[in-house]
CSV table of C-alpha atoms in Angstrom, one decimal:
chain,number,residue,atom,x,y,z
B,1,MET,CA,0.0,0.0,0.0
B,2,HIS,CA,2.8,2.4,0.9
B,3,ASN,CA,4.6,1.7,-2.4
B,4,GLY,CA,1.4,2.2,-4.3
B,5,GLY,CA,0.7,5.5,-2.5
B,6,SER,CA,4.2,6.7,-3.2
B,7,LYS,CA,3.9,5.7,-6.8
B,8,ASN,CA,0.6,7.6,-7.2
B,9,GLN,CA,2.2,10.7,-5.5
B,10,LYS,CA,5.1,10.6,-7.9
B,11,LYS,CA,2.7,10.3,-10.9
B,12,THR,CA,0.6,13.3,-9.6
B,13,GLY,CA,3.8,15.3,-9.3
B,14,SER,CA,4.8,14.3,-12.8
B,15,ALA,CA,1.3,15.2,-14.0
B,16,LEU,CA,1.6,18.7,-12.6
B,17,VAL,CA,4.9,19.4,-14.4
B,18,ALA,CA,3.9,17.7,-17.7
B,19,GLY,CA,0.5,19.5,-17.6
B,20,ALA,CA,2.1,22.9,-17.1
B,21,ILE,CA,4.5,22.4,-20.0
B,22,ALA,CA,1.7,21.0,-22.2
B,23,GLY,CA,-0.6,24.0,-21.6
B,24,ALA,CA,2.1,26.5,-22.1
B,25,THR,CA,3.2,24.9,-25.4
B,26,ALA,CA,-0.3,24.6,-26.8
B,27,LYS,CA,-1.4,28.2,-25.9
B,28,THR,CA,1.8,29.7,-27.3
B,29,VAL,CA,1.2,28.1,-30.7
B,30,ILE,CA,-2.4,29.4,-31.0
B,31,ALA,CA,-1.9,32.8,-29.2
B,32,PRO,CA,-2.8,35.0,-32.2
B,33,LEU,CA,-6.0,33.1,-32.8
B,34,GLU,CA,-7.0,33.2,-29.2
B,35,ARG,CA,-6.6,36.9,-29.0
B,36,SER,CA,-8.7,37.4,-32.1
B,37,LYS,CA,-11.4,35.1,-30.7
B,38,ILE,CA,-11.7,37.0,-27.5
B,39,TYR,CA,-11.9,40.3,-29.4
B,40,PHE,CA,-14.9,39.2,-31.4
B,41,GLN,CA,-16.5,37.3,-28.5
B,42,VAL,CA,-16.9,40.3,-26.3
B,43,SER,CA,-18.0,42.7,-29.1
B,44,SER,CA,-21.7,42.9,-29.8
B,45,THR,CA,-21.1,45.2,-32.9
B,46,GLU,CA,-18.1,43.7,-34.7
B,47,LYS,CA,-19.2,41.0,-37.1
B,48,TYR,CA,-17.2,37.9,-37.1
B,49,SER,CA,-15.8,36.2,-40.2
B,50,ILE,CA,-12.6,34.5,-41.2
B,51,ARG,CA,-11.8,37.6,-43.3
B,52,ALA,CA,-12.5,39.9,-40.3
B,53,VAL,CA,-10.1,37.8,-38.2
B,54,LEU,CA,-7.4,37.9,-40.7
B,55,HIS,CA,-7.9,41.7,-41.0
B,56,PHE,CA,-7.7,42.1,-37.2
B,57,ILE,CA,-4.5,40.0,-37.0
B,58,ALA,CA,-2.9,41.9,-40.0
B,59,ASP,CA,-4.0,45.3,-38.5
B,60,THR,CA,-2.6,44.4,-35.1
B,61,TYR,CA,0.7,43.3,-36.7
B,62,ARG,CA,1.0,46.5,-38.7
B,63,THR,CA,0.1,48.8,-35.8
B,64,HIS,CA,1.8,47.2,-32.9
B,65,GLY,CA,4.2,44.6,-34.2
B,66,PHE,CA,4.4,40.8,-34.5
B,67,THR,CA,5.1,40.1,-30.9
B,68,THR,CA,1.9,41.8,-29.8
B,69,LEU,CA,-0.1,39.0,-31.3
B,70,PHE,CA,1.5,36.7,-28.8
B,71,LYS,CA,1.2,39.1,-25.8
B,72,PHE,CA,-2.4,39.7,-25.1
B,73,ARG,CA,-1.0,42.8,-23.7
B,74,GLY,CA,1.6,40.6,-22.0
B,75,HIS,CA,2.0,36.9,-23.0
B,76,SER,CA,3.0,36.4,-19.4
B,77,ALA,CA,-0.6,37.0,-18.5
B,78,GLN,CA,-1.7,34.3,-20.8
B,79,LEU,CA,0.9,31.8,-19.5
B,80,ALA,CA,0.2,32.9,-15.9
B,81,ARG,CA,-3.3,31.4,-16.2
B,82,VAL,CA,-2.6,28.6,-18.6
B,83,ILE,CA,0.3,27.0,-16.7
B,84,PRO,CA,-1.5,26.6,-13.4
B,85,PHE,CA,-4.7,25.7,-15.1
B,86,SER,CA,-3.2,22.9,-17.2
B,87,ALA,CA,-1.1,21.7,-14.3
B,88,ILE,CA,-4.1,21.5,-12.0
B,89,GLN,CA,-6.3,20.0,-14.8
B,90,PHE,CA,-4.1,17.1,-15.6
B,91,ALA,CA,-2.9,16.4,-12.1
B,92,SER,CA,-6.5,16.5,-10.7
B,93,HIS,CA,-7.6,14.2,-13.5
B,94,GLU,CA,-5.0,11.7,-12.5
B,95,LYS,CA,-6.3,11.9,-8.9
B,96,TYR,CA,-10.0,11.7,-9.7
B,97,SER,CA,-9.3,8.8,-12.0
B,98,GLN,CA,-7.5,7.0,-9.1
B,99,TRP,CA,-10.2,7.8,-6.6
B,100,LEU,CA,-13.0,6.7,-8.9
B,101,ARG,CA,-11.0,3.7,-10.1
B,102,VAL,CA,-11.3,4.7,-13.7
B,103,ASP,CA,-7.9,3.2,-14.4
B,104,VAL,CA,-8.8,-0.1,-12.8
B,105,ASP,CA,-11.9,-0.9,-14.8
B,106,SER,CA,-12.0,0.1,-18.4
B,107,HIS,CA,-15.8,-0.2,-18.6
B,108,THR,CA,-16.6,2.9,-16.6
B,109,PRO,CA,-18.2,5.4,-18.9
B,110,TRP,CA,-20.1,7.3,-16.2
B,111,ARG,CA,-17.1,7.4,-13.9
B,112,ARG,CA,-14.9,8.6,-16.8
B,113,LEU,CA,-17.4,11.4,-17.4
B,114,LEU,CA,-17.6,12.3,-13.7
B,115,SER,CA,-13.8,12.3,-13.4
B,116,GLY,CA,-13.6,14.8,-16.4
B,117,ALA,CA,-16.3,17.0,-15.0
B,118,LEU,CA,-14.7,17.3,-11.6
B,119,THR,CA,-11.4,18.0,-13.3
B,120,GLY,CA,-12.9,20.9,-15.2
B,121,LEU,CA,-14.6,22.3,-12.1
B,122,THR,CA,-11.4,22.1,-10.0
B,123,ALA,CA,-9.0,23.7,-12.6
B,124,SER,CA,-11.5,26.5,-13.5
B,125,PHE,CA,-12.4,27.5,-10.0
B,126,CYS,CA,-8.7,27.6,-8.8
B,127,THR,CA,-7.6,29.8,-11.7
B,128,TYR,CA,-10.7,31.9,-12.6
B,129,PRO,CA,-9.3,35.3,-11.4
B,130,LEU,CA,-6.3,34.8,-13.7
B,131,ASP,CA,-8.7,34.0,-16.6
B,132,SER,CA,-10.7,37.2,-15.9
B,133,ALA,CA,-7.5,39.3,-15.8
B,134,ARG,CA,-6.3,37.8,-19.1
B,135,ALA,CA,-9.6,38.6,-20.8
B,136,ILE,CA,-9.4,42.2,-19.5
B,137,LEU,CA,-5.8,42.6,-20.8
B,138,ALA,CA,-6.8,41.1,-24.2
B,139,ILE,CA,-9.2,43.9,-24.9
B,140,SER,CA,-7.3,46.8,-23.3
B,141,ASP,CA,-5.8,49.6,-25.3
B,142,PRO,CA,-2.3,48.4,-26.5
B,143,GLN,CA,-1.0,51.9,-26.0
B,144,HIS,CA,-1.4,51.4,-22.2
B,145,LYS,CA,1.3,49.2,-20.9
B,146,HIS,CA,-0.9,47.3,-18.6
B,147,THR,CA,0.3,44.0,-17.0
B,148,LEU,CA,-1.3,41.2,-15.1
B,149,ALA,CA,-0.3,42.7,-11.8
B,150,TRP,CA,-1.9,46.0,-12.8
B,151,VAL,CA,-5.3,44.3,-13.2
B,152,PHE,CA,-5.2,42.8,-9.7
B,153,VAL,CA,-3.8,46.0,-8.1
B,154,ASP,CA,-6.4,48.1,-9.9
B,155,ALA,CA,-9.2,45.8,-8.7
B,156,TYR,CA,-7.9,45.9,-5.2
B,157,LYS,CA,-7.6,49.7,-5.1
B,158,ASN,CA,-11.2,50.1,-6.4
B,159,GLY,CA,-12.6,47.4,-4.1
B,160,LYS,CA,-13.5,45.2,-7.1
B,161,LEU,CA,-11.6,42.0,-6.4
B,162,ARG,CA,-14.9,40.2,-6.4
B,163,SER,CA,-15.4,41.4,-10.0
B,164,LEU,CA,-12.6,39.0,-11.0
B,165,TYR,CA,-15.1,36.2,-10.2
B,166,ARG,CA,-17.8,37.8,-12.4
B,167,GLY,CA,-19.0,35.1,-14.8
B,168,VAL,CA,-17.7,32.2,-12.6
B,169,ILE,CA,-21.1,30.5,-12.5
B,170,PRO,CA,-21.4,30.1,-16.3
B,171,THR,CA,-17.8,29.1,-16.4
B,172,LEU,CA,-18.3,26.3,-13.9
B,173,LEU,CA,-21.5,25.3,-15.5
B,174,GLY,CA,-19.6,25.2,-18.8
B,175,MET,CA,-16.5,23.5,-17.6
B,176,ALA,CA,-18.2,20.6,-15.9
B,177,PRO,CA,-19.6,19.3,-19.2
B,178,TYR,CA,-16.5,20.6,-21.1
B,179,GLY,CA,-14.0,18.8,-18.9
B,180,GLY,CA,-16.3,15.8,-18.7
B,181,ILE,CA,-16.8,15.5,-22.5
B,182,ALA,CA,-13.1,16.3,-23.3
B,183,PHE,CA,-11.5,13.7,-20.9
B,184,PHE,CA,-14.3,11.2,-21.5
B,185,THR,CA,-13.7,11.4,-25.3
B,186,PHE,CA,-10.0,11.2,-25.0
B,187,ASP,CA,-10.0,8.3,-22.4
B,188,SER,CA,-12.6,6.4,-24.4
B,189,LEU,CA,-10.7,6.7,-27.6
B,190,THR,CA,-7.5,5.6,-25.8
B,191,LEU,CA,-9.3,2.5,-24.4
B,192,ILE,CA,-10.8,1.6,-27.7
B,193,HIS,CA,-7.3,1.9,-29.4
B,194,LYS,CA,-5.7,-0.2,-26.7
B,195,GLU,CA,-8.3,-2.9,-26.9
B,196,GLN,CA,-8.1,-3.1,-30.7
B,197,THR,CA,-4.3,-2.8,-31.1
B,198,GLY,CA,-2.9,-3.9,-27.7
B,199,ARG,CA,-0.4,-1.1,-27.7
B,200,GLN,CA,-0.1,2.5,-26.4
B,201,MET,CA,-0.9,5.3,-28.8
B,202,SER,CA,1.8,7.1,-30.8
B,203,ASN,CA,2.3,10.9,-30.6
B,204,LEU,CA,0.3,11.4,-33.7
B,205,GLU,CA,-2.5,9.3,-32.4
B,206,ASN,CA,-2.5,11.2,-29.1
B,207,PHE,CA,-2.7,14.4,-31.1
B,208,ALA,CA,-5.6,13.1,-33.2
B,209,CYS,CA,-7.6,11.9,-30.2
B,210,GLY,CA,-6.9,15.1,-28.3
B,211,ALA,CA,-8.1,17.1,-31.3
B,212,VAL,CA,-11.4,15.1,-31.5
B,213,ALA,CA,-11.9,15.6,-27.7
B,214,GLY,CA,-11.3,19.3,-27.9
B,215,VAL,CA,-13.6,20.1,-30.8
B,216,THR,CA,-16.4,17.9,-29.3
B,217,SER,CA,-16.3,19.5,-25.9
B,218,GLN,CA,-16.0,23.0,-27.3
B,219,ALA,CA,-19.0,22.6,-29.5
B,220,ALA,CA,-21.2,21.5,-26.6
B,221,THR,CA,-20.3,24.4,-24.3
B,222,TYR,CA,-19.5,27.3,-26.6
B,223,PRO,CA,-22.5,29.6,-25.8
B,224,LEU,CA,-21.6,29.6,-22.1
B,225,ASP,CA,-18.1,30.7,-23.1
B,226,ILE,CA,-19.6,33.7,-24.9
B,227,VAL,CA,-21.5,34.6,-21.7
B,228,ARG,CA,-18.5,34.2,-19.5
B,229,ARG,CA,-16.3,36.5,-21.7
B,230,ARG,CA,-18.9,39.2,-21.7
B,231,MET,CA,-19.5,39.0,-18.0
B,232,GLN,CA,-15.7,39.1,-17.3
B,233,THR,CA,-15.3,42.2,-19.4
B,234,GLY,CA,-18.4,44.0,-18.2
B,235,ARG,CA,-20.2,43.8,-21.5
B,236,LEU,CA,-23.3,42.6,-19.7
B,237,PRO,CA,-25.3,44.1,-16.8
B,238,SER,CA,-23.9,43.0,-13.4
B,239,ASP,CA,-27.4,41.6,-12.5
B,240,CYS,CA,-27.8,39.7,-15.7
B,241,GLY,CA,-28.2,36.0,-15.2
B,242,ILE,CA,-27.0,33.2,-17.5
B,243,VAL,CA,-30.4,32.4,-19.0
B,244,ASP,CA,-31.2,36.1,-19.5
B,245,ALA,CA,-27.8,36.6,-21.1
B,246,LEU,CA,-28.3,33.7,-23.5
B,247,ARG,CA,-31.8,35.0,-24.4
B,248,MET,CA,-30.5,38.6,-24.9
B,249,ILE,CA,-27.6,37.5,-27.1
B,250,ILE,CA,-29.6,35.2,-29.4
B,251,LYS,CA,-32.4,37.8,-29.7
B,252,ASN,CA,-30.1,40.6,-30.6
B,253,GLU,CA,-27.4,38.8,-32.5
B,254,GLY,CA,-28.8,35.4,-33.5
B,255,PHE,CA,-27.6,31.9,-33.2
B,256,MET,CA,-24.4,31.7,-35.3
B,257,ASN,CA,-23.5,35.5,-34.9
B,258,GLY,CA,-24.4,35.4,-31.2
B,259,TRP,CA,-24.2,32.1,-29.3
B,260,TYR,CA,-21.6,30.7,-31.7
B,261,LYS,CA,-19.8,33.9,-32.7
B,262,GLY,CA,-16.3,33.0,-33.6
B,263,PHE,CA,-16.9,29.3,-33.4
B,264,SER,CA,-15.7,28.6,-36.9
B,265,MET,CA,-12.2,29.7,-35.7
B,266,ASN,CA,-12.5,27.1,-33.0
B,267,LEU,CA,-12.9,24.4,-35.6
B,268,PHE,CA,-9.2,25.0,-36.3
B,269,LYS,CA,-8.0,26.4,-33.0
B,270,SER,CA,-9.7,24.0,-30.5
B,271,PRO,CA,-8.5,20.7,-32.1
B,272,LEU,CA,-5.0,22.2,-32.6
B,273,THR,CA,-4.8,23.4,-28.9
B,274,SER,CA,-6.3,20.2,-27.4
B,275,GLY,CA,-4.3,17.9,-29.7
B,276,ILE,CA,-1.0,19.6,-28.9
B,277,SER,CA,-1.8,19.7,-25.2
B,278,PHE,CA,-2.8,16.0,-24.9
B,279,MET,CA,0.1,14.9,-27.1
B,280,THR,CA,2.7,16.9,-25.1
B,281,TYR,CA,1.2,15.8,-21.8
B,282,GLN,CA,1.1,12.1,-22.6
B,283,THR,CA,4.7,12.2,-24.0
B,284,LEU,CA,6.2,14.0,-21.0
B,285,LEU,CA,4.2,12.0,-18.4
B,286,ALA,CA,5.5,8.7,-19.8
B,287,LYS,CA,9.1,10.0,-19.8
B,288,PHE,CA,8.8,11.4,-16.2
B,289,VAL,CA,7.1,8.2,-14.9
B,290,ASN,CA,9.6,5.9,-16.6
B,291,ARG,CA,12.5,8.0,-15.3
B,292,SER,CA,11.3,7.8,-11.7
B,293,THR,CA,10.8,4.0,-11.7
């Protein structure tokens, strides 16, 4: 029992490090697309299209330079949220999988789904203020040299620290099914692959399964992501509930231009992000675990 507990602790520690690196790698690759997505998500007037996104990226590049596309008014703000989120996400998933004995019995669809849902809730709640700060920086005037620390200091000085948790409810409501579907899909595809081939997946196969998991979970929860971004950036009344916000958006902006505004970009961005993240995580975790045994 002692050796088993020690082994699980080492795996959790390895998962924290591997998850952190995986998240940072994936988000750095798709940073320009992420910045563009948030810009269009929080706007109720700017119409989204691939052409508009390319224009936004080109205009940002011409006006403020190439590195601005990766900074979100400070790329450190992006990584400051992504690194702990991804580390907590993958490490907590390992823990929940152990506690729910998902890794003992392969025929556990509901437990796999629950493990993923708890993973999404845990990582989101722990890092939500950092996500709010990142969203605020992403739409701030590039001429102002704001930093992540500035957002927190400004919120503290103005007695608005609680505002950094604005939109946390739709986030948690969205991340429970998002995490559940993402990890359920990836774990299920992994199990099917192992049962049919009798071997572990290659890097390319991990990427492909992660991509499928990412786009599936994103499609199921995207409208709540729209509400979350607008609440975070004050684009909705403070007393506006989730259902009211969803009704308002679809009434004024429609289904595709409202609830799913910018989603076509996610058909490229989400599988790329999720694929890179899962592939990097699985590769590093295997190396870390093998090195410690």
